Coordinates of C-alpha atoms in Angstrom, one line a residue:
X1 CA -35.9 60.7 14.7
X2 CA -38.4 62.6 12.5
X3 CA -41.0 62.5 15.3
X4 CA -38.7 63.2 18.2
X5 CA -37.0 66.2 16.5
X6 CA -40.4 67.7 15.7
X7 CA -40.9 68.9 19.2
X8 CA -38.4 71.8 19.2
X9 CA -39.9 73.2 15.9
X10 CA -43.0 74.3 17.7
X11 CA -41.0 77.0 19.4
X12 CA -39.3 78.0 16.2
X13 CA -42.6 78.5 14.3
X14 CA -44.2 80.2 17.3
X15 CA -41.1 82.4 18.0
X16 CA -42.9 85.7 17.5
X17 CA -46.0 84.5 19.4
X18 CA -43.9 83.5 22.4
X19 CA -41.7 86.6 22.3
X20 CA -44.9 88.8 22.4
X21 CA -45.5 87.5 25.9
X22 CA -42.0 88.8 27.1
X23 CA -42.0 92.3 25.6
X24 CA -41.1 91.1 22.1
X25 CA -37.7 89.7 23.2
X26 CA -36.9 87.0 20.6
X27 CA -33.8 85.9 22.6
X28 CA -36.1 84.2 25.1
X29 CA -37.7 81.6 22.8
X30 CA -34.4 81.4 20.9
X31 CA -32.6 80.6 24.1
X32 CA -35.2 77.8 24.9
X33 CA -34.4 76.3 21.5
X34 CA -30.7 76.7 22.3
X35 CA -31.2 74.8 25.5
X36 CA -32.7 71.9 23.6
X37 CA -29.5 71.4 21.5
X38 CA -27.2 72.0 24.5
X39 CA -29.2 69.6 26.7
X40 CA -29.3 66.9 24.0
X41 CA -25.6 67.1 23.7
X42 CA -24.9 66.6 27.4
X43 CA -27.6 64.0 27.6
X44 CA -26.1 62.1 24.7
X45 CA -22.9 61.5 26.6
X46 CA -24.8 60.2 29.6
X47 CA -27.4 58.2 27.6
X48 CA -24.7 56.7 25.3
X49 CA -23.2 54.9 28.3
X50 CA -26.7 53.9 29.6
X51 CA -27.6 52.5 26.1
X52 CA -24.4 50.4 26.2
X53 CA -25.7 48.7 29.4
X54 CA -29.5 48.4 28.9
X55 CA -30.0 48.8 25.2
X56 CA -31.2 51.6 22.9
X57 CA -34.8 50.5 23.1
X58 CA -35.2 51.7 26.7
X59 CA -33.4 55.0 26.3
X60 CA -35.6 55.8 23.3
X61 CA -38.8 54.9 25.1
X62 CA -37.7 57.0 28.1
X63 CA -36.6 59.8 25.8
X64 CA -40.0 60.0 24.1
X65 CA -41.8 60.2 27.5
X66 CA -39.5 63.0 28.7
X67 CA -40.1 65.0 25.5
X68 CA -43.9 64.8 26.1
X69 CA -43.4 65.9 29.7
X70 CA -41.2 68.8 28.5
X71 CA -43.8 70.0 26.1
X72 CA -46.5 69.9 28.8
X73 CA -44.2 71.9 31.2
X74 CA -43.4 74.4 28.5
X75 CA -47.0 75.4 28.1
X76 CA -46.8 77.2 31.4
X77 CA -45.1 79.9 29.5
X78 CA -41.9 81.9 29.2
X79 CA -39.4 82.1 30.7
X80 CA -38.5 79.6 33.4
X81 CA -41.1 76.8 32.6
X82 CA -40.1 77.1 28.9
X83 CA -36.4 76.9 29.7
X84 CA -36.8 73.8 32.0
X85 CA -39.2 72.1 29.7
X86 CA -37.0 72.5 26.7
X87 CA -33.5 72.3 28.2
X88 CA -34.0 69.5 30.8
X89 CA -36.8 67.4 29.6
X90 CA -36.9 67.8 25.8
X91 CA -33.1 68.2 25.4
X92 CA -31.2 66.5 28.2
X93 CA -33.5 63.6 29.1
X94 CA -35.5 63.4 25.8
X95 CA -33.4 63.9 22.7
X96 CA -30.3 62.9 24.7
X97 CA -31.7 59.4 25.0
X98 CA -32.5 59.2 21.3
X99 CA -30.0 61.1 19.1
X100 CA -26.5 60.0 20.2
X101 CA -27.5 56.4 21.0
X102 CA -28.9 56.2 17.5
X103 CA -25.7 57.2 15.8
X104 CA -23.7 54.6 17.8
X105 CA -26.4 51.9 17.3
X106 CA -26.7 52.4 13.5
X107 CA -22.9 52.6 12.9
X108 CA -22.6 49.1 14.3
X109 CA -25.0 47.6 11.8
X110 CA -23.1 48.8 8.8
X111 CA -19.6 48.5 7.4
X112 CA -19.2 49.1 3.7
X113 CA -22.1 51.6 3.4
X114 CA -21.8 53.2 6.9
X115 CA -21.6 56.7 5.5
X116 CA -25.0 56.3 3.7
X117 CA -26.5 54.6 6.8
X118 CA -25.4 57.5 9.1
X119 CA -26.7 60.0 6.6
X120 CA -30.1 58.4 6.4
X121 CA -30.6 58.1 10.2
X122 CA -29.4 61.6 10.8
X123 CA -31.8 62.9 8.1
X124 CA -34.6 62.3 10.6
X125 CA -34.1 65.7 12.1
X126 CA -34.3 67.4 8.7
X127 CA -37.4 65.4 7.8
X128 CA -38.9 66.7 11.0
X129 CA -38.2 70.3 9.9
X130 CA -39.6 69.5 6.4
X131 CA -42.9 68.0 7.7
X132 CA -43.9 69.7 10.9
X133 CA -43.5 73.6 10.5
X134 CA -46.4 74.0 8.1
X135 CA -48.6 71.8 10.3
X136 CA -47.5 73.7 13.4
X137 CA -48.2 77.0 11.8
X138 CA -51.8 76.1 11.0
X139 CA -52.2 74.5 14.5
X140 CA -50.8 77.6 16.3
X141 CA -53.0 79.9 14.2
X142 CA -56.1 77.8 15.1
X143 CA -55.5 76.8 18.7
X144 CA -52.4 78.7 20.0
X145 CA -48.8 77.5 20.6
X146 CA -49.7 75.9 24.0
X147 CA -52.3 73.6 22.6
X148 CA -50.0 72.8 19.7
X149 CA -47.4 71.5 22.2
X150 CA -50.0 69.4 24.1
X151 CA -51.3 67.8 20.9
X152 CA -47.8 67.0 19.8
X153 CA -46.9 65.5 23.2
X154 CA -49.7 62.9 22.8
X155 CA -48.6 62.2 19.2
X156 CA -45.0 61.7 20.4
X157 CA -46.0 59.0 22.9
X158 CA -48.4 57.2 20.5
X159 CA -45.8 56.9 17.7
X160 CA -42.4 56.5 19.3
X161 CA -43.0 54.2 22.3
X162 CA -44.7 51.2 20.4
X163 CA -42.2 51.5 17.5
X164 CA -39.3 51.4 19.9
X165 CA -40.6 48.4 21.8
X166 CA -41.1 46.5 18.5
X167 CA -38.1 47.4 16.4
X168 CA -34.9 48.0 18.5
X169 CA -33.0 44.8 19.3
X170 CA -29.3 44.5 20.2
X171 CA -26.8 45.3 17.4
X172 CA -24.6 42.5 16.0
X173 CA -21.2 42.0 17.6
X174 CA -18.3 43.4 15.6
X175 CA -16.2 40.4 14.3
X176 CA -13.0 42.3 14.9
X177 CA -14.0 43.8 18.2
X178 CA -11.0 42.2 20.0
X179 CA -8.7 43.6 17.4
X180 CA -10.1 47.1 18.0
X181 CA -9.6 46.8 21.7
X182 CA -5.9 45.9 21.3
X183 CA -5.6 48.6 18.6
X184 CA -6.9 51.2 20.9
X185 CA -4.0 50.6 23.3
X186 CA -1.5 50.7 20.5
X187 CA -2.9 53.8 18.7
X188 CA -0.3 56.5 19.2
X189 CA -0.9 58.8 16.3
X190 CA -3.8 59.8 14.0
X191 CA -2.9 61.7 10.8
X192 CA 0.6 61.9 12.2
X193 CA -0.5 63.8 15.3
X194 CA -1.6 62.8 18.8
X195 CA -5.1 61.3 18.7
X196 CA -6.7 63.7 21.1
X197 CA -5.3 66.7 19.2
X198 CA -7.1 65.4 16.0
X199 CA -10.2 64.8 18.1
X200 CA -10.2 68.4 19.5
X201 CA -9.9 69.8 15.9
X202 CA -12.8 67.5 14.9
X203 CA -14.8 68.9 17.9
X204 CA -14.0 72.5 16.9
X205 CA -15.0 71.7 13.3
X206 CA -18.4 70.3 14.2
X207 CA -19.0 73.2 16.6
X208 CA -18.1 75.9 14.0
X209 CA -20.2 74.2 11.3
X210 CA -23.3 74.1 13.5
X211 CA -23.2 77.7 14.7
X212 CA -24.0 79.1 11.2
X213 CA -26.1 76.1 10.3
X214 CA -28.7 76.9 13.1
X215 CA -29.2 80.6 12.4
X216 CA -31.5 80.3 9.3
X217 CA -33.2 77.3 10.8
X218 CA -34.1 79.1 14.1
X219 CA -35.0 82.4 12.6
X220 CA -36.2 81.9 9.0
X221 CA -39.9 82.2 9.8
X222 CA -39.4 85.4 11.8
X223 CA -37.0 86.8 9.2
X224 CA -39.6 86.3 6.5
X225 CA -42.2 87.9 8.6
X226 CA -40.0 91.0 9.1
X227 CA -39.8 91.2 5.3
X228 CA -43.5 91.2 4.9
X229 CA -43.7 87.5 3.8
X230 CA -46.6 85.6 5.4
X231 CA -45.9 83.1 8.2
X232 CA -47.4 80.4 6.1
X233 CA -44.9 81.0 3.3
X234 CA -42.1 81.4 5.9
X235 CA -42.9 78.0 7.3
X236 CA -43.1 76.6 3.8
X237 CA -39.6 78.1 3.1
X238 CA -38.3 76.4 6.2
X239 CA -39.8 73.1 5.0
X240 CA -38.1 73.6 1.6
X241 CA -34.7 74.2 3.4
X242 CA -35.0 71.1 5.5
X243 CA -36.6 69.0 2.8
X244 CA -33.7 69.7 0.5
X245 CA -31.3 68.9 3.4
X246 CA -33.1 65.6 3.9
X247 CA -32.8 64.6 0.2
X248 CA -29.3 65.9 -0.3
X249 CA -28.0 64.2 2.8
X250 CA -28.3 60.9 1.0
X251 CA -26.2 62.4 -1.8
X252 CA -23.5 63.4 0.7
X253 CA -23.7 60.0 2.3
X254 CA -22.9 58.3 -1.0
X255 CA -20.1 60.8 -1.6
X256 CA -18.6 60.1 1.9
X257 CA -18.7 56.3 1.2
X258 CA -16.4 57.1 -1.8
X259 CA -14.1 59.8 -0.6
X260 CA -14.3 59.6 3.2
X261 CA -15.6 61.8 5.9
X262 CA -13.0 64.5 5.9
X263 CA -13.2 65.4 2.2
X264 CA -17.0 65.4 2.4
X265 CA -16.8 67.8 5.3
X266 CA -14.6 70.1 3.3
X267 CA -17.0 70.3 0.3
X268 CA -20.0 70.7 2.6
X269 CA -18.4 73.5 4.5
X270 CA -17.6 75.5 1.3
X271 CA -21.2 75.1 0.2
X272 CA -22.7 76.1 3.5
X273 CA -20.5 79.3 3.6
X274 CA -21.7 80.4 0.2
X275 CA -25.3 79.5 0.9
X276 CA -25.4 81.6 4.1
X277 CA -23.7 84.5 2.5
X278 CA -26.5 84.6 -0.1
X279 CA -29.1 85.3 2.7
X280 CA -27.4 88.7 3.1
X281 CA -28.0 89.5 -0.6
X282 CA -31.6 88.3 -1.0
X283 CA -34.8 90.0 0.2
X284 CA -37.6 88.8 -2.1
X285 CA -39.7 85.7 -1.6
X286 CA -38.7 83.8 -4.7
X287 CA -35.0 84.5 -4.1
X288 CA -35.3 83.3 -0.5
X289 CA -37.0 80.1 -1.5
X290 CA -34.0 79.5 -3.9
X291 CA -31.4 80.4 -1.3
X292 CA -33.1 78.2 1.3
X293 CA -32.9 75.2 -1.0
X294 CA -29.2 75.9 -1.8
X295 CA -28.4 76.4 1.9
X296 CA -30.2 73.1 2.8
X297 CA -28.1 71.3 0.2
X298 CA -24.9 72.8 1.4
X299 CA -24.9 72.1 5.2
X300 CA -26.7 68.7 5.2
X301 CA -23.7 66.4 4.9
X302 CA -21.5 68.0 7.6
X303 CA -22.6 66.3 10.8
X304 CA -22.8 62.7 9.5
X305 CA -19.5 63.2 7.6
X306 CA -17.9 64.2 10.9
X307 CA -19.2 61.2 12.7
X308 CA -18.0 59.0 9.8
X309 CA -14.6 60.6 10.0
X310 CA -14.4 59.7 13.7
X311 CA -15.2 56.1 12.9
X312 CA -12.6 56.1 10.2
X313 CA -9.9 57.6 12.4
X314 CA -10.5 56.0 15.8
X315 CA -11.2 52.4 17.0
X316 CA -14.9 51.2 17.3
X317 CA -14.3 50.6 21.0
X318 CA -14.1 54.4 21.5
X319 CA -17.3 55.2 19.6
X320 CA -19.5 55.1 22.7
X321 CA -17.8 58.3 24.1
X322 CA -16.3 59.9 21.0
X323 CA -19.5 60.1 19.0
X324 CA -21.7 61.5 21.8
X325 CA -18.9 64.1 22.6
X326 CA -18.9 65.2 18.9
X327 CA -22.7 65.5 19.1
X328 CA -22.4 67.5 22.3
X329 CA -20.2 70.0 20.3
X330 CA -22.7 69.9 17.5
X331 CA -25.6 70.6 19.8
X332 CA -23.6 73.4 21.5
X333 CA -23.0 74.9 18.1
X334 CA -26.7 74.7 17.2
X335 CA -27.6 76.3 20.6
X336 CA -25.0 79.0 20.2
X337 CA -26.0 79.9 16.7
X338 CA -29.8 80.1 17.4
X339 CA -29.3 82.1 20.6
X340 CA -26.8 84.5 19.1
X341 CA -29.1 85.1 16.2
X342 CA -31.8 86.2 18.6
X343 CA -29.4 88.4 20.7
X344 CA -28.0 90.2 17.6
X345 CA -31.5 90.8 16.3
X346 CA -32.6 92.3 19.6
X347 CA -29.6 94.6 19.6
X348 CA -29.6 95.7 16.0
X349 CA -33.3 95.3 15.1
X350 CA -32.6 93.2 11.9
X351 CA -30.9 89.9 11.0
X352 CA -28.0 91.0 8.7
X353 CA -25.5 91.2 11.5
X354 CA -26.5 87.7 12.7
X355 CA -26.0 86.2 9.2
X356 CA -22.7 88.0 8.7
X357 CA -21.5 86.5 12.0
X358 CA -22.5 83.1 10.7
X359 CA -20.6 83.6 7.5
X360 CA -17.4 84.4 9.5
X361 CA -17.8 81.4 11.7
X362 CA -18.4 79.2 8.7
X363 CA -15.2 80.5 7.1
X364 CA -13.3 79.5 10.3
X365 CA -14.9 76.0 10.0
X366 CA -13.6 75.7 6.4
X367 CA -10.1 76.5 7.6
X368 CA -10.1 73.9 10.4
X369 CA -11.4 71.2 8.0
X370 CA -8.8 72.2 5.4
X371 CA -6.0 71.5 7.9
X372 CA -7.4 68.1 8.7
X373 CA -8.0 67.2 5.1
X374 CA -4.5 68.3 4.2
X375 CA -3.0 66.1 6.9
X376 CA -5.1 63.2 5.6
X377 CA -3.8 63.7 2.1
X378 CA -0.2 63.8 3.4
X379 CA -0.5 60.7 5.5
X380 CA -2.1 58.8 2.6
X381 CA 0.8 59.9 0.3
X382 CA 3.3 58.7 2.9

C-alpha cells in the first residue's frame, strides 16, 4: 500500500511544475489527482469481484503493472495523457486492484482486533505520503517530474510484484459463513431503519469526510509556496501531516476496537473539522507545521472506522460489494476535494475559499455521523 499509493504523490509535489505547462492552471494537475481517486473507487468495485474469484495476489500484481504503465503514459504531459495515465491506469486498473481488495482480504483474517488491523493496512496510503514527497521533491528538482515518474514506475514493479507473488495466499474461511448467509436473508432492519438507508447515510458520511480531507493533502505544497515557504519545507510539512496520520491511525484503530466504528467516526470528524479550520487562521511556517500535525491526527481514523462500522452492521457475505462501494464514495470525495481546491484557487487566486468550503463540508459530515451514532445509542439502549 505504501509503495502503490506513492505514485499519485508525484503529481501533488510537481503541481506547480505541471501547471506551468498549461498556463499556470492548477486545476489541470489537480484534476489528474482527482481522477486517480475516482478511478480507484470504481476499479475497487470491479476488482473486488475479480479478487473473490482469482485471489488478491493476481489483482495486486496486475494493479502494480498498470500503475507503472500509467506513470509512463503520464510523462507525455498534460492534459489528455496525464488524465488517461492517472485516471484509467493508475486509478481504475492500478489502485482499484489493490486498495479495495486489501480491505476485504484483511478484514477476513481478523475478528477481535479487526479495527486495528484495518487501521494498519489502510495506513499504507499515509505512509506513502510521509515517505515519498521529500524524495520526489529532490528528484523533480534534479531530473524533472517526467523522469521522477519513470524512476518510480520501475521501483513499483521491482517491489510490489515479487512481494505479492510470495505473500498473498487465500484467506481463512469464516467459521460462521453459513450463518451469515442465512442472516443476510433475514436482515430487515439496521439501527431500526431499512439496511440500505443506513448504508446510504454511511456512503454520504465517507464522501463528506473525504472532500475536506483531500484539500490540504493535494494543495499543501503549493499553498506553502504561495506563502513564501520553500518547496522542500512544503514537502516536509506534507510528510509531517501524513506521518502523524500514519501513527495516529493506530490509536484510532485501538479506540474503534473498544467503542466501535460509528463513535470513532464521530470523534474523528470533530477533530478534522477543527484542524481544517485552523488552516484558515495560520500563515507562518511553524504554525503550519503544527496545524498539519493536528489535522493529520484528526482525519486519520475516519475511513477505516467507516469500513469497520460496515462490518459491524452488515453480514460478512455482503462485504465484497459494500466495502468497495464505500471506498468508491471515499475516492470520489478525495477526487472532489482535490479538484475543487484547484478550481477555487484558479477563480479567487488564493486558498482561503477552498479551505472554508472544506470546513463547511466537514460540518455536514459531523451532522450525518451524529445521526447514525444517535441511532446506535438508541438501539443499544432498547
